[in-house]
Coordinates of C-alpha atoms (C1' of nucleotides) in Angstrom, one line a residue:
Chain A
M1 CA 0.0 0.0 0.0
L2 CA 1.3 3.5 -0.9
T3 CA 1.9 5.8 1.9
T4 CA -0.2 8.6 0.6
E5 CA -3.0 6.1 -0.1
R6 CA -2.8 4.9 3.5
K7 CA -3.0 8.4 4.8
S8 CA -6.2 9.0 2.8
L9 CA -7.6 5.8 4.2
L10 CA -6.9 7.0 7.7
L11 CA -8.6 10.3 7.1
A12 CA -11.6 8.6 5.6
R13 CA -11.8 6.1 8.4
L14 CA -11.6 9.0 10.9
A15 CA -14.5 10.8 9.2
Q16 CA -16.5 7.6 9.3
T17 CA -15.9 6.3 12.8
G18 CA -14.9 9.5 14.6
R19 CA -11.7 8.1 16.0
L20 CA -8.6 6.2 15.2
V21 CA -6.8 3.7 17.4
A22 CA -3.1 3.2 16.5
R23 CA -2.9 -0.4 17.7
D24 CA -6.0 -1.6 15.9
L25 CA -5.0 0.1 12.6
A26 CA -1.6 -1.5 12.7
A27 CA -3.1 -4.9 13.1
E28 CA -5.7 -4.3 10.4
L29 CA -3.2 -3.0 7.9
A30 CA -0.5 -5.5 8.8
L31 CA 2.0 -2.7 9.6
S32 CA 3.9 -1.8 12.7
E33 CA 2.4 0.7 15.1
D34 CA 5.4 2.9 14.4
T35 CA 4.3 3.5 10.8
I36 CA 0.8 4.3 11.9
R37 CA 2.0 6.6 14.5
R38 CA 4.2 8.3 12.0
D39 CA 1.2 8.8 9.7
L40 CA -0.9 10.2 12.5
R41 CA 1.9 12.5 13.5
E42 CA 2.2 13.9 10.0
L43 CA -1.5 14.2 9.4
A44 CA -1.7 16.1 12.7
A45 CA 1.1 18.4 11.6
E46 CA -0.8 19.1 8.4
G47 CA -3.8 20.0 10.4
H48 CA -6.0 17.1 9.4
L49 CA -6.7 15.5 12.7
L50 CA -6.0 15.8 16.4
R51 CA -3.3 13.5 17.8
V52 CA -4.1 12.0 21.2
H53 CA -2.6 9.3 23.3
G54 CA -3.5 6.0 21.7
G55 CA -4.6 7.3 18.3
A56 CA -6.4 10.3 16.9
L57 CA -9.7 12.2 16.9
P58 CA -11.4 14.6 14.5
L59 CA -10.3 18.2 14.6
S60 CA -11.8 21.3 16.2
P61 CA -15.1 22.3 17.6
T62 CA -17.2 21.5 14.6
H63 CA -16.1 17.9 14.8
R64 CA -17.0 17.4 18.4
P65 CA -19.9 15.2 19.4
M66 CA -23.3 16.8 19.0
A67 CA -24.2 17.0 22.6
Q68 CA -21.1 19.0 23.3
R69 CA -21.5 21.3 20.4
Q70 CA -25.1 22.1 21.3
G71 CA -24.1 24.2 24.3
M72 CA -21.9 26.6 22.3
Q73 CA -23.0 30.0 21.2
V74 CA -26.6 29.3 22.0
Q75 CA -27.9 32.8 21.7
A76 CA -25.9 33.7 18.6
K77 CA -27.3 30.6 16.9
A78 CA -30.8 31.4 18.0
Q79 CA -30.4 34.9 16.5
L80 CA -29.0 33.5 13.3
A81 CA -31.8 30.9 13.2
Q82 CA -34.4 33.6 13.4
K83 CA -32.9 35.4 10.4
G84 CA -32.6 32.2 8.5
A85 CA -36.2 31.1 9.2
A86 CA -37.5 34.4 7.9
L87 CA -36.0 33.7 4.5
I88 CA -38.2 30.8 3.9
R89 CA -41.4 31.7 2.1
P90 CA -44.6 29.5 2.1
G91 CA -44.5 26.8 -0.5
Q92 CA -40.8 26.8 -1.1
I93 CA -38.6 23.8 -1.5
V94 CA -35.7 24.1 0.9
I95 CA -32.5 22.0 1.2
L96 CA -31.3 22.0 4.8
D97 CA -27.8 20.9 5.7
G98 CA -26.9 19.4 9.0
G99 CA -25.5 21.1 12.1
T100 CA -26.6 22.7 15.3
T101 CA -27.3 26.1 13.7
H102 CA -29.8 24.5 11.4
L103 CA -31.3 22.6 14.2
A104 CA -31.9 26.0 15.8
L105 CA -33.4 27.2 12.6
V106 CA -36.0 24.4 12.7
A107 CA -36.9 25.4 16.2
A108 CA -37.4 29.0 14.9
L109 CA -39.8 28.0 12.1
P110 CA -43.4 29.2 12.3
K111 CA -45.5 26.3 13.5
D112 CA -47.8 26.3 10.4
L113 CA -45.4 27.2 7.6
P114 CA -46.3 25.1 4.5
C115 CA -43.2 24.1 2.6
T116 CA -41.0 21.2 1.7
I117 CA -37.7 20.5 3.5
I118 CA -35.0 18.2 2.1
T119 CA -32.3 17.1 4.4
H120 CA -29.7 14.4 4.8
A121 CA -29.3 14.9 8.5
P122 CA -31.4 12.6 10.6
G123 CA -31.4 14.9 13.5
I124 CA -32.9 17.7 11.4
A125 CA -35.5 15.4 10.0
A126 CA -36.5 14.2 13.5
A127 CA -36.8 17.7 14.7
L128 CA -39.3 18.5 12.0
E129 CA -41.9 16.2 13.4
P130 CA -44.0 18.8 15.1
F131 CA -44.6 20.8 11.9
P132 CA -47.8 19.5 10.4
K133 CA -47.6 21.5 7.1
I134 CA -44.0 20.7 6.3
E135 CA -43.3 17.9 4.0
V136 CA -40.0 16.3 4.8
I137 CA -37.8 14.5 2.3
L138 CA -35.1 12.4 3.9
I139 CA -31.9 11.8 1.8
G140 CA -30.2 8.5 2.6
G141 CA -26.7 7.2 2.5
R142 CA -23.9 6.2 4.8
L143 CA -24.0 8.2 8.0
M144 CA -20.8 10.1 8.9
R145 CA -20.3 10.0 12.6
H146 CA -18.7 13.4 13.3
S147 CA -21.2 15.4 11.3
M148 CA -24.2 13.1 11.6
V149 CA -25.2 13.6 8.0
A150 CA -25.6 11.0 5.2
M151 CA -22.9 10.9 2.6
G152 CA -21.6 8.8 -0.3
A153 CA -22.7 7.9 -3.7
E154 CA -26.3 7.2 -2.8
T155 CA -26.6 10.6 -1.1
T156 CA -25.0 12.4 -4.1
A157 CA -27.3 10.7 -6.5
S158 CA -30.4 11.5 -4.5
F159 CA -29.5 15.2 -4.3
A160 CA -28.7 15.3 -8.0
R161 CA -32.4 14.4 -8.8
I162 CA -33.7 17.4 -6.8
R163 CA -34.4 21.0 -7.6
A164 CA -34.9 23.4 -4.7
D165 CA -35.6 27.1 -4.2
L166 CA -33.3 27.6 -1.3
C167 CA -30.3 25.8 0.2
F168 CA -29.0 26.4 3.7
L169 CA -25.4 25.3 3.8
G170 CA -23.2 24.7 6.9
V171 CA -19.6 25.6 6.6
T172 CA -16.6 25.9 8.9
G173 CA -14.9 28.8 7.2
V174 CA -16.0 32.0 5.5
H175 CA -13.1 33.9 4.0
P176 CA -13.0 36.8 1.5
E177 CA -10.4 35.0 -0.7
T178 CA -10.9 31.3 -0.2
G179 CA -14.7 31.6 0.1
L180 CA -16.8 28.9 1.8
T181 CA -14.7 26.1 3.1
T182 CA -15.1 22.9 5.2
G183 CA -12.8 20.4 6.8
D184 CA -13.5 17.3 4.7
A185 CA -13.0 16.8 0.9
E186 CA -16.0 14.5 0.4
E187 CA -18.2 16.8 2.5
A188 CA -17.1 19.8 0.4
A189 CA -18.0 18.0 -2.8
L190 CA -21.4 17.1 -1.5
K191 CA -22.1 20.6 -0.3
R192 CA -21.1 21.9 -3.7
I193 CA -23.7 19.7 -5.3
M194 CA -26.4 20.6 -2.8
L195 CA -25.7 24.3 -3.5
G196 CA -25.9 23.7 -7.2
Q197 CA -29.4 22.2 -7.0
A198 CA -30.9 25.3 -5.4
A199 CA -31.8 28.6 -7.0
E200 CA -30.4 30.5 -4.0
G201 CA -27.8 29.6 -1.3
V202 CA -27.7 30.8 2.2
V203 CA -24.9 30.4 4.8
L204 CA -25.7 31.1 8.5
A205 CA -22.3 32.0 9.9
T206 CA -21.5 32.6 13.5
E207 CA -18.8 35.2 14.1
D208 CA -16.1 32.7 14.8
K209 CA -16.3 31.4 11.2
L210 CA -15.8 34.8 9.6
G211 CA -12.3 35.4 8.2
T212 CA -11.3 31.8 8.8
S213 CA -10.5 29.1 6.2
S214 CA -10.6 25.3 6.2
P215 CA -8.7 23.0 3.9
W216 CA -11.5 22.2 1.3
G217 CA -13.2 24.8 -0.8
I218 CA -17.0 24.7 -1.6
A219 CA -17.7 27.9 -3.5
G220 CA -17.0 31.6 -3.7
L221 CA -18.7 34.1 -1.4
N222 CA -20.6 35.6 -4.3
T223 CA -22.6 32.5 -4.9
V224 CA -24.5 32.6 -1.6
R225 CA -26.0 35.0 0.8
V226 CA -24.0 35.1 4.0
V227 CA -26.0 35.9 7.1
T228 CA -24.2 36.8 10.3
T229 CA -25.2 37.9 13.7
G230 CA -24.5 41.5 12.8
D231 CA -27.3 43.9 12.3
R232 CA -27.3 43.7 8.5
P233 CA -26.1 41.0 6.2
V234 CA -22.4 41.2 5.7
W235 CA -20.8 40.6 2.3
L236 CA -17.2 40.0 3.1
G237 CA -16.1 40.5 -0.4
A238 CA -17.4 44.1 -0.5
Chain B
M1 CA -11.5 3.8 24.4
L2 CA -9.1 6.7 24.1
T3 CA -8.6 8.9 27.1
T4 CA -9.3 12.1 25.3
E5 CA -12.4 10.6 23.8
R6 CA -13.6 9.5 27.2
K7 CA -13.2 13.0 28.5
S8 CA -15.2 14.4 25.7
L9 CA -17.9 11.8 26.4
L10 CA -18.0 12.9 30.0
L11 CA -18.5 16.5 29.0
A12 CA -21.2 15.6 26.5
R13 CA -22.9 13.5 29.1
L14 CA -22.8 16.3 31.5
A15 CA -24.3 18.8 29.1
Q16 CA -27.0 16.3 28.3
T17 CA -28.0 15.1 31.8
G18 CA -26.8 17.9 34.0
R19 CA -24.7 15.8 36.3
L20 CA -22.2 13.0 36.5
V21 CA -21.9 10.3 39.0
A22 CA -18.5 8.7 39.3
R23 CA -19.6 5.3 40.4
D24 CA -22.2 4.9 37.7
L25 CA -19.8 6.1 35.0
A26 CA -17.2 3.6 36.1
A27 CA -19.6 0.8 35.9
E28 CA -20.9 1.9 32.5
L29 CA -17.6 2.4 30.9
A30 CA -16.1 -0.7 32.6
L31 CA -13.3 1.3 34.2
S32 CA -12.2 1.8 37.8
E33 CA -13.6 4.7 39.7
D34 CA -10.1 6.0 40.1
T35 CA -9.8 6.6 36.4
I36 CA -13.2 8.4 36.3
R37 CA -12.2 10.5 39.3
R38 CA -9.0 11.4 37.7
D39 CA -10.8 12.5 34.5
L40 CA -13.2 14.6 36.5
R41 CA -10.4 16.2 38.5
E42 CA -8.5 17.1 35.3
L43 CA -11.6 18.4 33.6
A44 CA -12.3 20.5 36.6
A45 CA -8.7 21.8 36.6
E46 CA -9.3 22.8 32.9
G47 CA -12.4 24.7 33.9
H48 CA -14.9 22.5 32.1
L49 CA -17.0 21.4 35.1
L50 CA -17.5 21.7 38.8
R51 CA -16.2 18.9 40.8
V52 CA -18.4 17.8 43.7
H53 CA -18.5 14.9 46.1
G54 CA -19.6 11.8 44.2
G55 CA -19.3 13.2 40.7
A56 CA -19.5 16.5 38.9
L57 CA -21.9 19.3 37.9
P58 CA -22.0 21.9 35.1
L59 CA -20.1 25.1 35.8
S60 CA -22.9 27.5 34.8
P61 CA -26.1 26.4 36.5
T62 CA -27.9 27.6 33.4
H63 CA -30.6 25.2 32.6
R64 CA -31.2 21.4 32.6
P65 CA -34.7 20.9 31.3
M66 CA -34.4 17.1 31.5
A67 CA -37.6 16.6 29.6
Q68 CA -37.7 12.9 30.1
R69 CA -40.7 11.7 28.2
Q70 CA -42.8 9.3 30.1
G71 CA -43.6 6.8 27.5
M72 CA -46.0 4.0 28.0
Q73 CA -44.8 0.7 29.2
V74 CA -41.3 1.9 29.8
Q75 CA -40.0 -1.1 31.6
A76 CA -41.7 -3.6 29.3
K77 CA -40.0 -1.9 26.4
A78 CA -36.7 -1.7 28.1
Q79 CA -37.0 -5.5 28.8
L80 CA -37.8 -6.2 25.2
A81 CA -35.0 -3.9 24.1
Q82 CA -32.6 -5.9 26.2
K83 CA -33.7 -9.2 24.6
G84 CA -33.6 -7.7 21.1
A85 CA -30.1 -6.2 21.6
A86 CA -28.8 -9.6 22.7
L87 CA -29.8 -11.0 19.3
I88 CA -27.4 -8.9 17.4
R89 CA -24.0 -10.5 16.9
P90 CA -20.8 -8.6 16.1
G91 CA -20.3 -7.9 12.4
Q92 CA -23.9 -8.4 11.5
I93 CA -25.9 -6.2 9.1
V94 CA -29.2 -5.2 10.8
I95 CA -32.3 -3.5 9.4
L96 CA -34.0 -1.5 12.2
D97 CA -37.5 -0.3 11.7
G98 CA -38.8 2.9 13.5
G99 CA -40.7 3.1 16.7
T100 CA -40.1 3.7 20.4
T101 CA -39.3 0.1 21.2
H102 CA -36.5 0.1 18.7
L103 CA -35.3 3.4 20.1
A104 CA -35.1 1.6 23.4
L105 CA -33.2 -1.2 21.7
V106 CA -30.6 1.3 20.5
A107 CA -30.1 2.5 24.1
A108 CA -29.6 -1.1 25.2
L109 CA -26.9 -1.9 22.7
P110 CA -23.3 -2.5 24.0
K111 CA -21.3 0.7 23.6
D112 CA -18.6 -0.9 21.4
L113 CA -20.6 -3.4 19.3
P114 CA -19.3 -3.5 15.8
C115 CA -22.0 -3.9 13.2
T116 CA -24.0 -2.2 10.5
I117 CA -27.4 -0.8 11.1
I118 CA -29.7 0.2 8.3
T119 CA -32.7 2.3 9.1
H120 CA -35.3 4.6 7.5
A121 CA -36.2 6.3 10.8
P122 CA -34.2 9.5 11.4
G123 CA -34.8 9.3 15.1
I124 CA -33.1 5.9 15.2
A125 CA -30.2 7.1 13.1
A126 CA -29.7 10.1 15.3
A127 CA -29.7 7.9 18.4
L128 CA -26.9 5.8 17.0
E129 CA -24.4 8.7 17.1
P130 CA -22.7 7.6 20.4
F131 CA -21.8 4.2 19.1
P132 CA -18.3 4.4 17.5
K133 CA -18.2 1.0 15.9
I134 CA -21.6 1.0 14.4
E135 CA -21.9 1.9 10.7
V136 CA -25.2 3.6 10.0
I137 CA -26.9 3.5 6.6
L138 CA -29.7 6.0 6.4
I139 CA -32.5 5.1 3.9
G140 CA -34.1 8.2 2.4
G141 CA -37.5 9.0 1.1
R142 CA -40.6 11.0 2.0
L143 CA -41.1 11.3 5.7
M144 CA -44.4 10.0 7.1
R145 CA -45.4 12.2 9.9
H146 CA -47.3 9.8 12.1
S147 CA -44.6 7.1 12.2
M148 CA -41.6 9.3 11.5
V149 CA -40.0 6.9 8.9
A150 CA -39.2 7.5 5.3
M151 CA -41.4 5.8 2.7
G152 CA -42.2 5.9 -0.9
A153 CA -40.6 4.7 -4.1
E154 CA -37.1 6.0 -3.2
T155 CA -37.3 4.1 0.1
T156 CA -38.5 0.9 -1.5
A157 CA -35.8 1.0 -4.1
S158 CA -33.1 1.6 -1.6
F159 CA -34.2 -1.3 0.6
A160 CA -34.4 -3.5 -2.5
R161 CA -30.6 -3.1 -3.0
I162 CA -29.8 -4.3 0.4
R163 CA -29.1 -7.7 2.0
A164 CA -29.1 -8.0 5.8
D165 CA -28.7 -10.7 8.4
L166 CA -31.4 -9.5 10.8
C167 CA -34.5 -7.3 10.5
F168 CA -36.3 -5.8 13.5
L169 CA -39.8 -5.0 12.4
G170 CA -42.4 -2.9 14.2
V171 CA -46.0 -4.1 13.9
T172 CA -49.3 -3.2 15.5
G173 CA -50.8 -6.6 15.6
V174 CA -49.5 -10.2 16.3
H175 CA -52.2 -12.8 15.7
P176 CA -52.1 -16.6 15.3
E177 CA -54.2 -16.5 12.2
T178 CA -53.7 -13.1 10.5
G179 CA -50.0 -13.0 11.5
L180 CA -48.1 -9.7 11.6
T181 CA -50.3 -6.7 10.7
T182 CA -50.1 -2.9 10.6
G183 CA -52.5 0.0 10.1
D184 CA -51.4 1.3 6.7
A185 CA -51.2 -0.4 3.4
E186 CA -48.1 1.3 2.1
E187 CA -46.4 0.7 5.4
A188 CA -47.3 -3.0 5.2
A189 CA -45.8 -3.3 1.8
L190 CA -42.6 -1.6 2.8
K191 CA -42.3 -3.8 5.9
R192 CA -42.8 -6.9 3.8
I193 CA -39.9 -5.8 1.5
M194 CA -37.7 -5.0 4.5
L195 CA -38.4 -8.4 6.0
G196 CA -37.6 -10.1 2.7
Q197 CA -34.2 -8.5 2.5
A198 CA -33.0 -10.1 5.7
A199 CA -32.1 -13.7 6.5
E200 CA -34.0 -13.5 9.8
G201 CA -36.8 -11.4 11.0
V202 CA -37.5 -10.4 14.6
V203 CA -40.6 -8.7 16.1
L204 CA -40.4 -7.2 19.6
A205 CA -44.0 -7.3 20.7
T206 CA -45.4 -5.8 23.9
E207 CA -48.2 -7.8 25.5
D208 CA -50.9 -5.5 24.2
K209 CA -50.1 -6.4 20.6
L210 CA -50.5 -10.2 21.1
G211 CA -53.7 -11.6 19.8
T212 CA -54.7 -8.4 18.1
S213 CA -55.0 -7.7 14.4
S214 CA -54.7 -4.7 12.2
P215 CA -56.1 -4.2 8.6
W216 CA -53.0 -4.8 6.6
G217 CA -51.1 -8.0 6.6
I218 CA -47.3 -8.2 6.5
A219 CA -46.3 -11.8 6.9
G220 CA -47.1 -15.0 8.7
L221 CA -45.9 -15.6 12.2
N222 CA -43.6 -18.5 11.1
T223 CA -41.5 -16.1 9.1
V224 CA -40.1 -14.2 12.1
R225 CA -39.1 -14.7 15.6
V226 CA -41.6 -13.1 17.9
V227 CA -40.0 -11.9 21.2
T228 CA -42.3 -10.9 24.1
T229 CA -41.9 -9.8 27.6
G230 CA -42.6 -13.4 28.9
D231 CA -39.7 -15.4 30.3
R232 CA -39.4 -17.5 27.1
P233 CA -40.1 -16.6 23.5
V234 CA -43.8 -17.2 22.7
W235 CA -44.8 -18.7 19.4
L236 CA -48.4 -17.8 19.1
G237 CA -49.0 -20.4 16.5
A238 CA -48.1 -23.3 18.7
Chain C
dC1 C1' 25.5 -1.9 -14.8
dG2 C1' 27.1 0.4 -10.5
dT3 C1' 26.7 4.0 -7.3
dC4 C1' 24.4 7.4 -4.9
dT5 C1' 20.5 9.5 -2.7
dG6 C1' 16.1 9.9 -0.7
dT7 C1' 12.1 7.5 1.1
dT8 C1' 9.9 4.1 3.8
dT9 C1' 9.6 0.8 7.2
dG10 C1' 10.6 -1.9 11.3
dC11 C1' 13.2 -2.2 15.6
dA12 C1' 15.5 -0.7 20.0
dC13 C1' 15.3 2.0 24.0
dG14 C1' 14.6 5.5 27.2
dA15 C1' 10.8 8.7 28.3
dT16 C1' 6.1 9.6 29.2
dA17 C1' 1.1 8.5 29.9
dT18 C1' -2.5 5.7 31.7
dT19 C1' -4.6 2.6 34.7
dG20 C1' -5.7 0.0 38.8
dC21 C1' -4.7 -0.8 43.6
dA22 C1' -3.6 0.3 48.5
dC23 C1' -4.1 3.2 52.3
dG24 C1' -5.1 7.0 55.2
dA25 C1' -7.8 11.4 55.2
dA26 C1' -12.0 13.8 54.3
dT27 C1' -16.9 13.9 53.7
dC28 C1' -21.6 12.4 54.0
dA29 C1' -25.9 10.3 56.0
dG30 C1' -28.5 8.9 59.8
Chain D
dC1 C1' -21.1 10.0 67.0
dT2 C1' -20.6 6.1 63.8
dG3 C1' -20.4 3.6 59.8
dA4 C1' -20.1 4.0 55.0
dT5 C1' -18.7 6.3 51.0
dT6 C1' -15.7 9.1 48.5
dC7 C1' -11.3 11.4 47.9
dG8 C1' -6.4 12.2 47.1
dT9 C1' -1.8 10.5 46.9
dG10 C1' 1.8 7.2 46.1
dC11 C1' 3.2 3.3 43.6
dA12 C1' 3.7 -0.5 40.4
dA13 C1' 2.4 -2.6 35.9
dT14 C1' 1.4 -1.8 31.4
dA15 C1' 0.8 0.8 27.1
dT16 C1' 2.1 4.3 24.2
dC17 C1' 5.3 7.8 22.5
dG18 C1' 9.3 9.9 20.3
dT19 C1' 13.9 9.5 18.6
dG20 C1' 17.8 7.4 16.5
dC21 C1' 19.3 3.9 13.5
dA22 C1' 19.7 0.3 10.1
dA23 C1' 17.8 -2.4 6.3
dA24 C1' 15.1 -2.5 2.1
dC25 C1' 13.8 -0.3 -1.9
dA26 C1' 13.0 2.8 -5.8
dG27 C1' 14.7 6.3 -8.8
dA28 C1' 18.5 9.5 -10.6
dC29 C1' 22.7 9.7 -12.8
dG30 C1' 27.1 8.7 -14.8

DNA sequence: CGTCTGTTTGCACGATATTGCACGAATCAG
DNA sequence: CTGATTCGTGCAATATCGTGCAAACAGACG
């Protein structure tokens, strides 16, 4: 197995399972633990994962378990959620990405809003139960653990068959030059497709994302409307 | 389990339940209380929680709603869930239908069971987040509000592409003559397909379902294993 | 073809981290 | 006050880490 190939495998595995254990990987790949540790060290140096004793974990706050993320920036997210919810007009077809901000958006929706919501995040779908007039389309696929959204070929194909009016996209970085970015290549590709299926894209960005950049690009800032907690929408490019 | 991962788990658990008890955590994670206490001490030193005698509490006494829903037949379902969870062997591919009983089954699964779970219920999928070694395949489709599972052509097609070892099916009636039944025709058809894709079918039936019958038939009793709250499995046909 | 160079891998070894246990001190409940 | 529980510390066993080094290997170059 090629070294680069192995590193990719490690990252993919991390995205899928949410953790890597050096000893298990060495046994599975029939390599010494030293080699695995070297890989993990280098991947950590490149900023692709968090090295911990015994293996590695996904990086940074956006990759932490849901329960832990939910407590962060509650009021900022609630405020963003309000603004986001106000963008949805009756009858529209809306693609809703995963993430705690969008979970807050669901909570902020009017109870009798009639529309169609398409999502690949089971948590979002489950939260839509109390809305009698919202039709929910669940997109299937293999569930990524750290982000709790479906991904893979099946997911991509399902989204490709859809046309929507609005697409709420979750990102980890919003930067004037690199545009919208996220921490995983596959994730970035899927988000790009989701965005392409909708007439209009919206990103609800908490302040900590503004001016930051993640490894994988999704699209330029001019392709979406960026909503922040500031008093008026901020177009970073302007 | 990685040390860092365990600490994250503790924080997540604290955010979710509002308190941590050292003794219970040690039992649940199969570790000595010393290790848990050490974790709590370190997390407290890092300013992530408030160490108290016997466990830990959140730093900011903000809110802990603890909206523990009082479902019906909680202990009967928990008992059934235990029995059901025991049927899943490591490495198996399992189809899991929606419903509160199956939600209880998820809660009863061993924390490190390696297997694949296929479900069209977003609630079930979301509940599987804390299980690092379970691969979750989400089946998409149009979400039915009353049962909160995906249904329709897309769902049917997705299930048709799958082969599983085990299929846990939710039903509303278990009767010696009419067999397994449910209240919706489309639902019955989908359940029949799900059952057909698995080598073995299992129905976790609370007592109130036994001997009753709903309008739409799924399959005969002899095609599945019916597990009840009784001490030994009851085959109603016998 | 022979040599050199850079990369990759596995091994050795001392350093560090983690875990469980023992034991006395502190705390809690009645 | 008394018994039981929990706590903190020290210690030993084990696991993991990082570094240095040598062998194997592929490619560059003469």
